[in-house]
Amino acid sequence: MTTTDTRETIMKAAQAAVQAKGYNALSFRELAKAVGIKSASIHYHFPTKGDLGAALARRYTDNAVGYFEQLITAPAPVEAIFADYVAVFRAALLNDNRMCLYGIMAAEYGDLPPEVRVAVDAFSAANVDWLVRLLGPRHPTLSDAALRDRALAIFAAIEGAQLVARGRGDITLFDQMIAAYRAAGLMP
Amino acid sequence: MTTTDTRETIMKAAQAAVQAKGYNALSFRELAKAVGIKSASIHYHFPTKGDLGAALARRYTDNAVGYFEQLITAPAPVEAIFADYVAVFRAALLNDNRMCLYGIMAAEYGDLPPEVRVAVDAFSAANVDWLVRLLGPRHPTLSDAALRDRALAIFAAIEGAQLVARGRGDITLFDQMIAAYRAAGLMP
DNA sequence: CAATGTCTACCTATCGATAGGTAGGCGGTC
DNA sequence: GACCGCCTACCTATCGATAGGTAGACATTG
């Protein structure tokens, strides 16, 4: 197995574990078992747990940014693009009732190594930036600050809906909350 | 020190620790140190960590329900009562950037003992019930189901705002998100 | 072309620290 | 004298991390 393959496999398994049980509950031994190597070999690829956590968050953000970029350049109405955006968060729940990596790491924020924190922060910033770009043309009267507040509020509402729906273990609740947000006029 | 006092002290310290770092990061030794007793003595009051976690969540819900009941019976406009409701979640952030106990435990849901899970679920149910009672008269045209969806969406949005504001370490962001929700018409 | 050195990607074995949990003793109060 | 509240002392399991080694790929050099 090449370096890249194993590194990828580790990150995939680690991300799944964090999304299911949190960063704190991620153990090198369990992770190694899932990958099929020894825990010492994880340290070869990621010297410390903080390195792994930060790499996870960075890759998560990069992947999201890439996909969002692809979405926003598509010749589709804002409503359709936004629906695809929401579907990303919905997909996490569909995947064995897992959380968005950001959401679960944000909850554990107080216990996160500094390098993981900055990587986590980058995800929310990227989402807000993207939402501002998407919604800006739709709200020409809003000030830049008000637009950013709106974007942040939308992002937070989606994260919250995920958090609550996950606790209930019912993905239809997520859909209903998104529908309620839309009905209230918070989202397109 | 009487049983009640120590038990109370343990629960206070435990709640603060969980709200700051999560249930998983709560350790009997650190907790004992904070209280000023030995970890074995914690086990006297709470045989297992699950017992402690469940007791924490139950008390948290009970306290909230009691306070909410007091709020809703006050002769005040819905807007004022709702503002007091939101202030409860704001207060957690003010208290050393901590999370609502529900929010942080919901995020760790996948790694929670069953008895803790049911106690956590009770909190969201209590909030939805209360919000339905508060907002019902305000939305006479909404069906029962739609009203519950709206209540759940409001609760989730507040939790999400707390989660995101906490990551940013900026309580004014929480206020701005709540303002954005209100401006959009999601909340009174 | 063969010997040498270096690199990758793992391994075994172990470290000190800490996790939750338990058995039994000791002093104080009713 | 029984019970309550807390203690000392300990257990097993697991944590992240480290040391040191090895098999094989690959390039370098005489």
Tab-separated table of C-alpha atoms (C1' of nucleotides) in Angstrom:
chain	number	residue	atom	x	y	z
A	1	MET	CA	0.000	0.000	0.000
A	2	THR	CA	1.434	3.336	-0.991
A	3	THR	CA	1.821	6.221	1.409
A	4	THR	CA	-1.021	8.130	-0.115
A	5	ASP	CA	-3.398	5.223	0.041
A	6	THR	CA	-2.781	4.494	3.701
A	7	ARG	CA	-2.877	8.142	4.633
A	8	GLU	CA	-6.160	8.459	2.820
A	9	THR	CA	-7.562	5.358	4.484
A	10	ILE	CA	-6.569	6.640	7.904
A	11	MET	CA	-8.184	10.000	7.281
A	12	LYS	CA	-11.377	8.466	5.954
A	13	ALA	CA	-11.735	6.171	8.963
A	14	ALA	CA	-10.777	8.944	11.368
A	15	GLN	CA	-13.284	11.354	9.890
A	16	ALA	CA	-16.048	8.779	10.126
A	17	ALA	CA	-15.148	8.081	13.751
A	18	VAL	CA	-15.044	11.767	14.704
A	19	GLN	CA	-18.332	12.465	12.967
A	20	ALA	CA	-19.899	9.616	14.912
A	21	LYS	CA	-18.349	9.991	18.351
A	22	GLY	CA	-16.339	13.188	18.509
A	23	TYR	CA	-12.675	14.122	18.357
A	24	ASN	CA	-12.111	13.237	21.976
A	25	ALA	CA	-13.407	9.713	21.543
A	26	LEU	CA	-11.124	9.107	18.574
A	27	SER	CA	-8.481	6.582	19.607
A	28	PHE	CA	-5.341	5.645	17.707
A	29	ARG	CA	-5.779	1.996	18.562
A	30	GLU	CA	-9.353	1.708	17.370
A	31	LEU	CA	-8.482	3.707	14.315
A	32	ALA	CA	-5.532	1.448	13.576
A	33	LYS	CA	-7.717	-1.610	13.927
A	34	ALA	CA	-10.230	-0.174	11.482
A	35	VAL	CA	-7.471	0.569	8.985
A	36	GLY	CA	-5.681	-2.735	9.467
A	37	ILE	CA	-2.342	-1.464	10.750
A	38	LYS	CA	-0.812	-0.782	14.179
A	39	SER	CA	-1.350	2.401	16.149
A	40	ALA	CA	2.354	3.236	15.950
A	41	SER	CA	1.999	3.401	12.196
A	42	ILE	CA	-0.642	6.077	12.508
A	43	HIS	CA	1.964	8.181	14.275
A	44	TYR	CA	4.201	7.728	11.266
A	45	HIS	CA	1.682	9.542	9.094
A	46	PHE	CA	0.395	11.919	11.789
A	47	PRO	CA	2.948	12.540	14.566
A	48	THR	CA	0.369	13.710	17.086
A	49	LYS	CA	-3.377	13.481	17.468
A	50	GLY	CA	-3.545	17.235	16.994
A	51	ASP	CA	-1.838	16.859	13.610
A	52	LEU	CA	-4.439	14.316	12.569
A	53	GLY	CA	-7.320	16.428	13.816
A	54	ALA	CA	-6.055	19.528	12.058
A	55	ALA	CA	-5.440	17.609	8.826
A	56	LEU	CA	-8.956	16.237	9.053
A	57	ALA	CA	-10.530	19.655	9.494
A	58	ARG	CA	-8.424	21.183	6.744
A	59	ARG	CA	-9.279	18.489	4.239
A	60	TYR	CA	-12.926	18.704	5.197
A	61	THR	CA	-12.932	22.436	4.544
A	62	ASP	CA	-10.975	22.083	1.293
A	63	ASN	CA	-13.352	19.449	-0.043
A	64	ALA	CA	-16.358	21.547	0.919
A	65	VAL	CA	-14.925	24.690	-0.630
A	66	GLY	CA	-14.200	22.806	-3.830
A	67	TYR	CA	-17.700	21.447	-4.069
A	68	PHE	CA	-19.315	24.750	-3.139
A	69	GLU	CA	-17.276	26.486	-5.806
A	70	GLN	CA	-18.543	24.023	-8.328
A	71	LEU	CA	-22.107	24.646	-7.136
A	72	ILE	CA	-22.005	28.407	-7.315
A	73	THR	CA	-20.659	28.519	-10.841
A	74	ALA	CA	-23.448	26.322	-12.153
A	75	PRO	CA	-26.093	28.063	-14.251
A	76	ALA	CA	-28.918	27.362	-11.810
A	77	PRO	CA	-31.318	29.471	-9.749
A	78	VAL	CA	-30.230	30.423	-6.240
A	79	GLU	CA	-32.899	28.181	-4.749
A	80	ALA	CA	-31.519	25.109	-6.484
A	81	ILE	CA	-27.921	25.893	-5.534
A	82	PHE	CA	-28.924	26.471	-1.951
A	83	ALA	CA	-30.827	23.205	-1.869
A	84	ASP	CA	-27.673	21.406	-2.971
A	85	TYR	CA	-25.789	23.222	-0.234
A	86	VAL	CA	-28.230	22.053	2.429
A	87	ALA	CA	-28.078	18.541	1.002
A	88	VAL	CA	-24.408	18.353	1.992
A	89	PHE	CA	-25.320	18.650	5.665
A	90	ARG	CA	-28.238	16.316	5.253
A	91	ALA	CA	-25.913	13.734	3.774
A	92	ALA	CA	-23.923	13.554	7.008
A	93	LEU	CA	-27.045	12.495	8.894
A	94	LEU	CA	-27.888	9.962	6.215
A	95	ASN	CA	-24.461	8.432	6.727
A	96	ASP	CA	-25.269	6.492	9.934
A	97	ASN	CA	-26.633	9.531	11.779
A	98	ARG	CA	-23.286	11.292	11.746
A	99	MET	CA	-22.627	14.972	12.356
A	100	CYS	CA	-20.931	17.498	10.147
A	101	LEU	CA	-17.271	17.483	11.196
A	102	TYR	CA	-17.455	21.176	11.961
A	103	GLY	CA	-20.464	20.854	14.237
A	104	ILE	CA	-19.048	18.143	16.399
A	105	MET	CA	-15.654	19.796	16.636
A	106	ALA	CA	-17.186	23.165	17.439
A	107	ALA	CA	-19.024	21.539	20.336
A	108	GLU	CA	-15.734	20.185	21.661
A	109	TYR	CA	-14.017	23.486	21.012
A	110	GLY	CA	-13.009	24.026	24.638
A	111	ASP	CA	-10.980	20.825	24.609
A	112	LEU	CA	-9.393	21.117	21.162
A	113	PRO	CA	-5.655	21.611	20.495
A	114	PRO	CA	-4.961	25.075	19.051
A	115	GLU	CA	-4.003	23.814	15.592
A	116	VAL	CA	-7.327	22.006	15.344
A	117	ARG	CA	-9.222	25.097	16.457
A	118	VAL	CA	-7.901	27.271	13.659
A	119	ALA	CA	-8.713	24.587	11.092
A	120	VAL	CA	-12.242	24.347	12.493
A	121	ASP	CA	-12.717	28.109	12.392
A	122	ALA	CA	-11.741	28.109	8.733
A	123	PHE	CA	-14.779	25.983	7.886
A	124	SER	CA	-17.313	28.413	9.290
A	125	ALA	CA	-15.518	31.319	7.660
A	126	ALA	CA	-15.564	29.553	4.287
A	127	ASN	CA	-19.275	28.843	4.611
A	128	VAL	CA	-20.094	32.422	5.498
A	129	ASP	CA	-18.010	33.750	2.612
A	130	TRP	CA	-19.742	31.430	0.192
A	131	LEU	CA	-23.224	32.240	1.464
A	132	VAL	CA	-22.471	35.954	1.190
A	133	ARG	CA	-21.507	35.472	-2.441
A	134	LEU	CA	-24.612	33.393	-3.123
A	135	LEU	CA	-27.088	35.645	-1.368
A	136	GLY	CA	-25.533	39.058	-2.030
A	137	PRO	CA	-27.248	39.632	-5.377
A	138	ARG	CA	-30.536	38.552	-3.830
A	139	HIS	CA	-30.375	41.178	-1.080
A	140	PRO	CA	-29.019	44.347	-2.705
A	141	THR	CA	-30.461	46.542	0.033
A	142	LEU	CA	-28.647	44.787	2.865
A	143	SER	CA	-25.408	46.281	4.143
A	144	ASP	CA	-22.288	44.156	3.988
A	145	ALA	CA	-22.429	43.616	7.738
A	146	ALA	CA	-26.104	42.698	7.710
A	147	LEU	CA	-25.510	40.301	4.855
A	148	ARG	CA	-22.740	38.579	6.760
A	149	ASP	CA	-24.987	38.318	9.826
A	150	ARG	CA	-27.645	36.734	7.704
A	151	ALA	CA	-25.166	34.291	6.178
A	152	LEU	CA	-23.804	33.334	9.586
A	153	ALA	CA	-27.325	32.909	10.925
A	154	ILE	CA	-28.236	30.588	8.072
A	155	PHE	CA	-25.121	28.515	8.588
A	156	ALA	CA	-25.773	28.300	12.330
A	157	ALA	CA	-29.403	27.352	11.793
A	158	ILE	CA	-28.402	24.468	9.532
A	159	GLU	CA	-25.825	23.258	12.048
A	160	GLY	CA	-28.394	23.496	14.815
A	161	ALA	CA	-30.979	21.595	12.819
A	162	GLN	CA	-28.418	18.874	12.261
A	163	LEU	CA	-27.539	18.744	15.950
A	164	VAL	CA	-31.154	18.425	17.046
A	165	ALA	CA	-32.242	16.021	14.318
A	166	ARG	CA	-29.262	13.833	15.110
A	167	GLY	CA	-30.234	13.617	18.764
A	168	ARG	CA	-33.692	12.515	17.734
A	169	GLY	CA	-32.258	10.140	15.165
A	170	ASP	CA	-34.832	11.304	12.650
A	171	ILE	CA	-33.681	12.854	9.403
A	172	THR	CA	-37.175	13.953	8.470
A	173	LEU	CA	-36.973	16.379	11.379
A	174	PHE	CA	-34.006	17.985	9.646
A	175	ASP	CA	-36.055	18.432	6.503
A	176	GLN	CA	-38.953	19.873	8.474
A	177	MET	CA	-36.743	22.381	10.219
A	178	ILE	CA	-35.188	23.500	6.949
A	179	ALA	CA	-38.698	23.852	5.568
A	180	ALA	CA	-39.668	25.929	8.591
A	181	TYR	CA	-36.626	28.176	8.097
A	182	ARG	CA	-37.587	28.653	4.474
A	183	ALA	CA	-41.207	29.302	5.338
A	184	ALA	CA	-40.131	31.943	7.825
A	185	GLY	CA	-38.067	33.636	5.137
A	186	LEU	CA	-34.662	32.953	6.612
A	187	MET	CA	-33.485	30.912	3.645
A	188	PRO	CA	-34.170	30.893	-0.105
B	1	MET	CA	-20.409	18.651	54.724
B	2	THR	CA	-23.798	17.033	54.354
B	3	THR	CA	-24.647	14.585	51.575
B	4	THR	CA	-26.822	17.096	49.820
B	5	ASP	CA	-24.167	19.773	49.846
B	6	THR	CA	-21.452	17.532	48.430
B	7	ARG	CA	-23.780	16.046	45.869
B	8	GLU	CA	-24.749	19.542	44.812
B	9	THR	CA	-21.130	20.675	44.655
B	10	ILE	CA	-20.192	17.684	42.535
B	11	MET	CA	-23.030	18.317	40.127
B	12	LYS	CA	-22.250	22.009	39.832
B	13	ALA	CA	-18.591	21.334	39.066
B	14	ALA	CA	-19.441	18.469	36.724
B	15	GLN	CA	-21.930	20.570	34.800
B	16	ALA	CA	-19.431	23.363	34.386
B	17	ALA	CA	-16.811	20.909	33.159
B	18	VAL	CA	-19.151	19.254	30.669
B	19	GLN	CA	-20.356	22.592	29.356
B	20	ALA	CA	-16.744	23.609	28.802
B	21	LYS	CA	-15.173	20.422	27.462
B	22	GLY	CA	-17.874	17.851	26.878
B	23	TYR	CA	-19.103	14.739	28.634
B	24	ASN	CA	-16.307	12.603	27.305
B	25	ALA	CA	-13.615	14.879	28.677
B	26	LEU	CA	-15.192	14.840	32.134
B	27	SER	CA	-12.910	12.923	34.478
B	28	PHE	CA	-13.643	11.765	38.011
B	29	ARG	CA	-10.173	12.762	39.160
B	30	GLU	CA	-10.298	16.311	37.875
B	31	LEU	CA	-13.821	16.637	39.139
B	32	ALA	CA	-12.818	15.407	42.587
B	33	LYS	CA	-9.939	17.862	42.668
B	34	ALA	CA	-12.274	20.725	41.817
B	35	VAL	CA	-14.686	19.681	44.553
B	36	GLY	CA	-11.976	19.029	47.120
B	37	ILE	CA	-12.584	15.324	47.706
B	38	LYS	CA	-11.197	12.080	46.276
B	39	SER	CA	-12.456	10.435	43.112
B	40	ALA	CA	-13.612	7.367	45.047
B	41	SER	CA	-16.005	9.614	46.931
B	42	ILE	CA	-17.647	10.701	43.705
B	43	HIS	CA	-18.510	7.062	43.119
B	44	TYR	CA	-20.244	7.051	46.485
B	45	HIS	CA	-22.689	9.676	45.221
B	46	PHE	CA	-22.802	8.528	41.595
B	47	PRO	CA	-21.898	4.846	41.155
B	48	THR	CA	-21.020	5.216	37.478
B	49	LYS	CA	-20.197	8.030	35.123
B	50	GLY	CA	-23.437	7.334	33.296
B	51	ASP	CA	-25.368	7.909	36.511
B	52	LEU	CA	-23.689	11.259	36.941
B	53	GLY	CA	-24.264	12.264	33.342
B	54	ALA	CA	-27.924	11.305	33.454
B	55	ALA	CA	-28.437	13.110	36.769
B	56	LEU	CA	-26.792	16.169	35.263
B	57	ALA	CA	-29.042	16.189	32.233
B	58	ARG	CA	-32.161	15.551	34.301
B	59	ARG	CA	-31.416	18.355	36.724
B	60	TYR	CA	-30.582	20.664	33.863
B	61	THR	CA	-33.926	19.964	32.257
B	62	ASP	CA	-35.811	20.265	35.551
B	63	ASN	CA	-34.234	23.616	36.344
B	64	ALA	CA	-34.968	24.892	32.868
B	65	VAL	CA	-38.561	23.699	32.961
B	66	GLY	CA	-39.062	25.374	36.329
B	67	TYR	CA	-37.692	28.658	35.109
B	68	PHE	CA	-39.567	28.513	31.822
B	69	GLU	CA	-42.788	27.836	33.703
B	70	GLN	CA	-42.156	30.903	35.776
B	71	LEU	CA	-41.519	32.914	32.616
B	72	ILE	CA	-44.623	31.861	30.744
B	73	THR	CA	-46.980	32.657	33.608
B	74	ALA	CA	-45.652	36.205	33.934
B	75	PRO	CA	-47.975	38.949	32.685
B	76	ALA	CA	-45.637	40.082	29.922
B	77	PRO	CA	-45.802	40.267	26.122
B	78	VAL	CA	-44.614	37.252	24.174
B	79	GLU	CA	-41.624	39.206	22.883
B	80	ALA	CA	-40.371	39.900	26.393
B	81	ILE	CA	-40.854	36.316	27.536
B	82	PHE	CA	-39.079	35.033	24.481
B	83	ALA	CA	-36.196	37.430	25.072
B	84	ASP	CA	-35.801	36.009	28.568
B	85	TYR	CA	-35.847	32.534	27.061
B	86	VAL	CA	-33.043	33.361	24.650
B	87	ALA	CA	-31.115	34.996	27.475
B	88	VAL	CA	-30.823	31.606	29.164
B	89	PHE	CA	-28.763	30.285	26.260
B	90	ARG	CA	-26.817	33.509	26.019
B	91	ALA	CA	-25.912	33.173	29.691
B	92	ALA	CA	-24.075	29.920	29.022
B	93	LEU	CA	-21.750	31.686	26.605
B	94	LEU	CA	-21.236	34.520	29.057
B	95	ASN	CA	-20.133	31.957	31.612
B	96	ASP	CA	-16.604	31.427	30.254
B	97	ASN	CA	-17.748	30.651	26.718
B	98	ARG	CA	-19.550	27.509	27.759
B	99	MET	CA	-22.188	25.615	25.833
B	100	CYS	CA	-25.688	24.710	26.807
B	101	LEU	CA	-25.500	21.240	28.355
B	102	TYR	CA	-27.955	19.926	25.810
B	103	GLY	CA	-25.979	21.209	22.838
B	104	ILE	CA	-22.700	19.676	23.845
B	105	MET	CA	-24.268	16.384	24.844
B	106	ALA	CA	-26.282	16.211	21.639
B	107	ALA	CA	-23.059	16.580	19.700
B	108	GLU	CA	-21.564	13.640	21.595
B	109	TYR	CA	-24.781	11.670	21.230
B	110	GLY	CA	-23.158	8.782	19.403
B	111	ASP	CA	-20.862	8.089	22.342
B	112	LEU	CA	-23.345	8.586	25.196
B	113	PRO	CA	-24.587	5.861	27.562
B	114	PRO	CA	-28.270	5.090	26.974
B	115	GLU	CA	-29.448	6.545	30.284
B	116	VAL	CA	-27.778	9.830	29.411
B	117	ARG	CA	-29.342	9.857	25.965
B	118	VAL	CA	-32.890	9.684	27.240
B	119	ALA	CA	-32.205	12.480	29.715
B	120	VAL	CA	-30.754	14.592	26.913
B	121	ASP	CA	-33.745	13.953	24.674
B	122	ALA	CA	-36.032	15.149	27.432
B	123	PHE	CA	-34.499	18.615	27.262
B	124	SER	CA	-35.293	19.206	23.620
B	125	ALA	CA	-38.787	17.817	24.101
B	126	ALA	CA	-39.390	20.174	27.035
B	127	ASN	CA	-38.196	23.152	25.011
B	128	VAL	CA	-40.414	22.312	22.081
B	129	ASP	CA	-43.434	21.843	24.338
B	130	TRP	CA	-42.834	25.167	25.998
B	131	LEU	CA	-42.306	27.019	22.737
B	132	VAL	CA	-45.506	25.521	21.352
B	133	ARG	CA	-47.399	26.857	24.346
B	134	LEU	CA	-45.780	30.255	24.037
B	135	LEU	CA	-46.232	30.659	20.310
B	136	GLY	CA	-49.522	28.821	19.815
B	137	PRO	CA	-51.767	31.831	20.492
B	138	ARG	CA	-49.600	33.901	18.199
B	139	HIS	CA	-50.071	31.588	15.231
B	140	PRO	CA	-53.707	30.497	15.320
B	141	THR	CA	-53.654	29.560	11.637
B	142	LEU	CA	-50.785	27.078	11.950
B	143	SER	CA	-51.611	23.388	12.294
B	144	ASP	CA	-50.378	21.577	15.381
B	145	ALA	CA	-47.722	19.827	13.358
B	146	ALA	CA	-46.559	23.023	11.688
B	147	LEU	CA	-46.416	24.747	15.044
B	148	ARG	CA	-44.235	21.998	16.457
B	149	ASP	CA	-41.957	22.216	13.426
B	150	ARG	CA	-41.658	25.926	13.971
B	151	ALA	CA	-40.889	25.458	17.666
B	152	LEU	CA	-38.274	22.805	16.949
B	153	ALA	CA	-36.730	25.002	14.269
B	154	ILE	CA	-36.474	27.913	16.697
B	155	PHE	CA	-34.885	25.755	19.345
B	156	ALA	CA	-32.415	24.319	16.834
B	157	ALA	CA	-31.548	27.768	15.505
B	158	ILE	CA	-30.713	28.993	18.998
B	159	GLU	CA	-28.560	25.944	19.668
B	160	GLY	CA	-26.805	26.439	16.361
B	161	ALA	CA	-26.169	30.103	17.047
B	162	GLN	CA	-24.633	29.142	20.358
B	163	LEU	CA	-22.456	26.501	18.761
B	164	VAL	CA	-21.117	28.856	16.111
B	165	ALA	CA	-20.704	31.879	18.388
B	166	ARG	CA	-18.856	29.710	20.858
B	167	GLY	CA	-16.377	28.607	18.229
B	168	ARG	CA	-15.720	32.199	17.347
B	169	GLY	CA	-15.520	33.134	21.022
B	170	ASP	CA	-17.645	36.189	20.366
B	171	ILE	CA	-20.939	36.560	22.172
B	172	THR	CA	-21.967	39.538	20.067
B	173	LEU	CA	-22.173	37.125	17.135
B	174	PHE	CA	-24.831	35.229	19.069
B	175	ASP	CA	-26.819	38.434	19.494
B	176	GLN	CA	-26.439	39.258	15.827
B	177	MET	CA	-27.650	35.846	14.753
B	178	ILE	CA	-30.673	36.068	17.026
B	179	ALA	CA	-31.373	39.498	15.578
B	180	ALA	CA	-31.096	38.057	12.079
B	181	TYR	CA	-33.548	35.280	12.982
B	182	ARG	CA	-35.957	37.830	14.334
B	183	ALA	CA	-35.542	40.076	11.307
B	184	ALA	CA	-36.288	37.130	9.039
B	185	GLY	CA	-39.480	36.468	10.978
B	186	LEU	CA	-38.460	33.138	12.482
B	187	MET	CA	-38.739	34.376	16.053
B	188	PRO	CA	-40.845	36.936	17.903
C	1	DC	C1'	26.616	-5.445	-12.295
C	2	DA	C1'	27.066	-5.729	-7.752
C	3	DA	C1'	27.685	-3.579	-3.383
C	4	DT	C1'	26.279	0.259	-0.496
C	5	DG	C1'	23.465	3.667	1.446
C	6	DT	C1'	19.121	5.715	2.159
C	7	DC	C1'	14.285	6.059	2.242
C	8	DT	C1'	9.453	4.400	3.061
C	9	DA	C1'	6.127	2.090	5.591
C	10	DC	C1'	5.419	-0.535	8.565
C	11	DC	C1'	6.376	-3.610	12.970
C	12	DT	C1'	7.048	-5.084	18.309
C	13	DA	C1'	7.509	-3.608	22.759
C	14	DT	C1'	7.125	-0.411	26.015
C	15	DC	C1'	6.606	4.118	28.325
C	16	DG	C1'	4.223	7.186	31.853
C	17	DA	C1'	-0.262	9.049	32.493
C	18	DT	C1'	-4.866	8.579	33.140
C	19	DA	C1'	-9.468	6.449	32.639
C	20	DG	C1'	-13.520	4.446	35.465
C	21	DG	C1'	-14.216	1.553	39.142
C	22	DT	C1'	-13.720	-1.318	43.752
C	23	DA	C1'	-12.574	-3.101	48.582
C	24	DG	C1'	-12.156	-2.111	52.970
C	25	DG	C1'	-11.050	1.034	56.841
C	26	DC	C1'	-11.897	5.099	59.868
C	27	DG	C1'	-14.141	8.848	62.274
C	28	DG	C1'	-18.331	11.144	63.375
C	29	DT	C1'	-23.327	11.412	64.235
C	30	DC	C1'	-27.938	9.678	65.494
D	1	DG	C1'	-23.704	0.161	67.544
D	2	DA	C1'	-25.346	1.110	63.034
D	3	DC	C1'	-25.085	4.028	59.345
D	4	DC	C1'	-23.152	7.908	56.696
D	5	DG	C1'	-19.532	10.189	54.271
D	6	DC	C1'	-15.274	10.106	52.989
D	7	DC	C1'	-10.755	8.144	52.971
D	8	DT	C1'	-6.374	5.178	51.372
D	9	DA	C1'	-4.930	1.988	48.342
D	10	DC	C1'	-5.413	-0.473	44.662
D	11	DC	C1'	-7.120	-2.722	40.085
D	12	DT	C1'	-7.596	-3.307	35.052
D	13	DA	C1'	-7.993	-1.120	30.700
D	14	DT	C1'	-6.699	2.181	27.724
D	15	DC	C1'	-4.712	6.498	26.306
D	16	DG	C1'	-1.109	9.098	23.185
D	17	DA	C1'	3.485	8.700	22.293
D	18	DT	C1'	8.317	6.833	21.745
D	19	DA	C1'	12.320	3.736	20.843
D	20	DG	C1'	14.299	0.752	17.999
D	21	DG	C1'	14.115	-2.529	14.426
D	22	DT	C1'	13.074	-4.669	9.704
D	23	DA	C1'	11.741	-5.783	4.879
D	24	DG	C1'	11.753	-3.991	0.579
D	25	DA	C1'	12.121	-0.321	-3.025
D	26	DC	C1'	15.249	2.636	-5.159
D	27	DA	C1'	19.162	5.356	-6.341
D	28	DT	C1'	24.226	5.903	-6.146
D	29	DT	C1'	28.678	4.573	-6.823
D	30	DG	C1'	32.991	1.874	-7.598
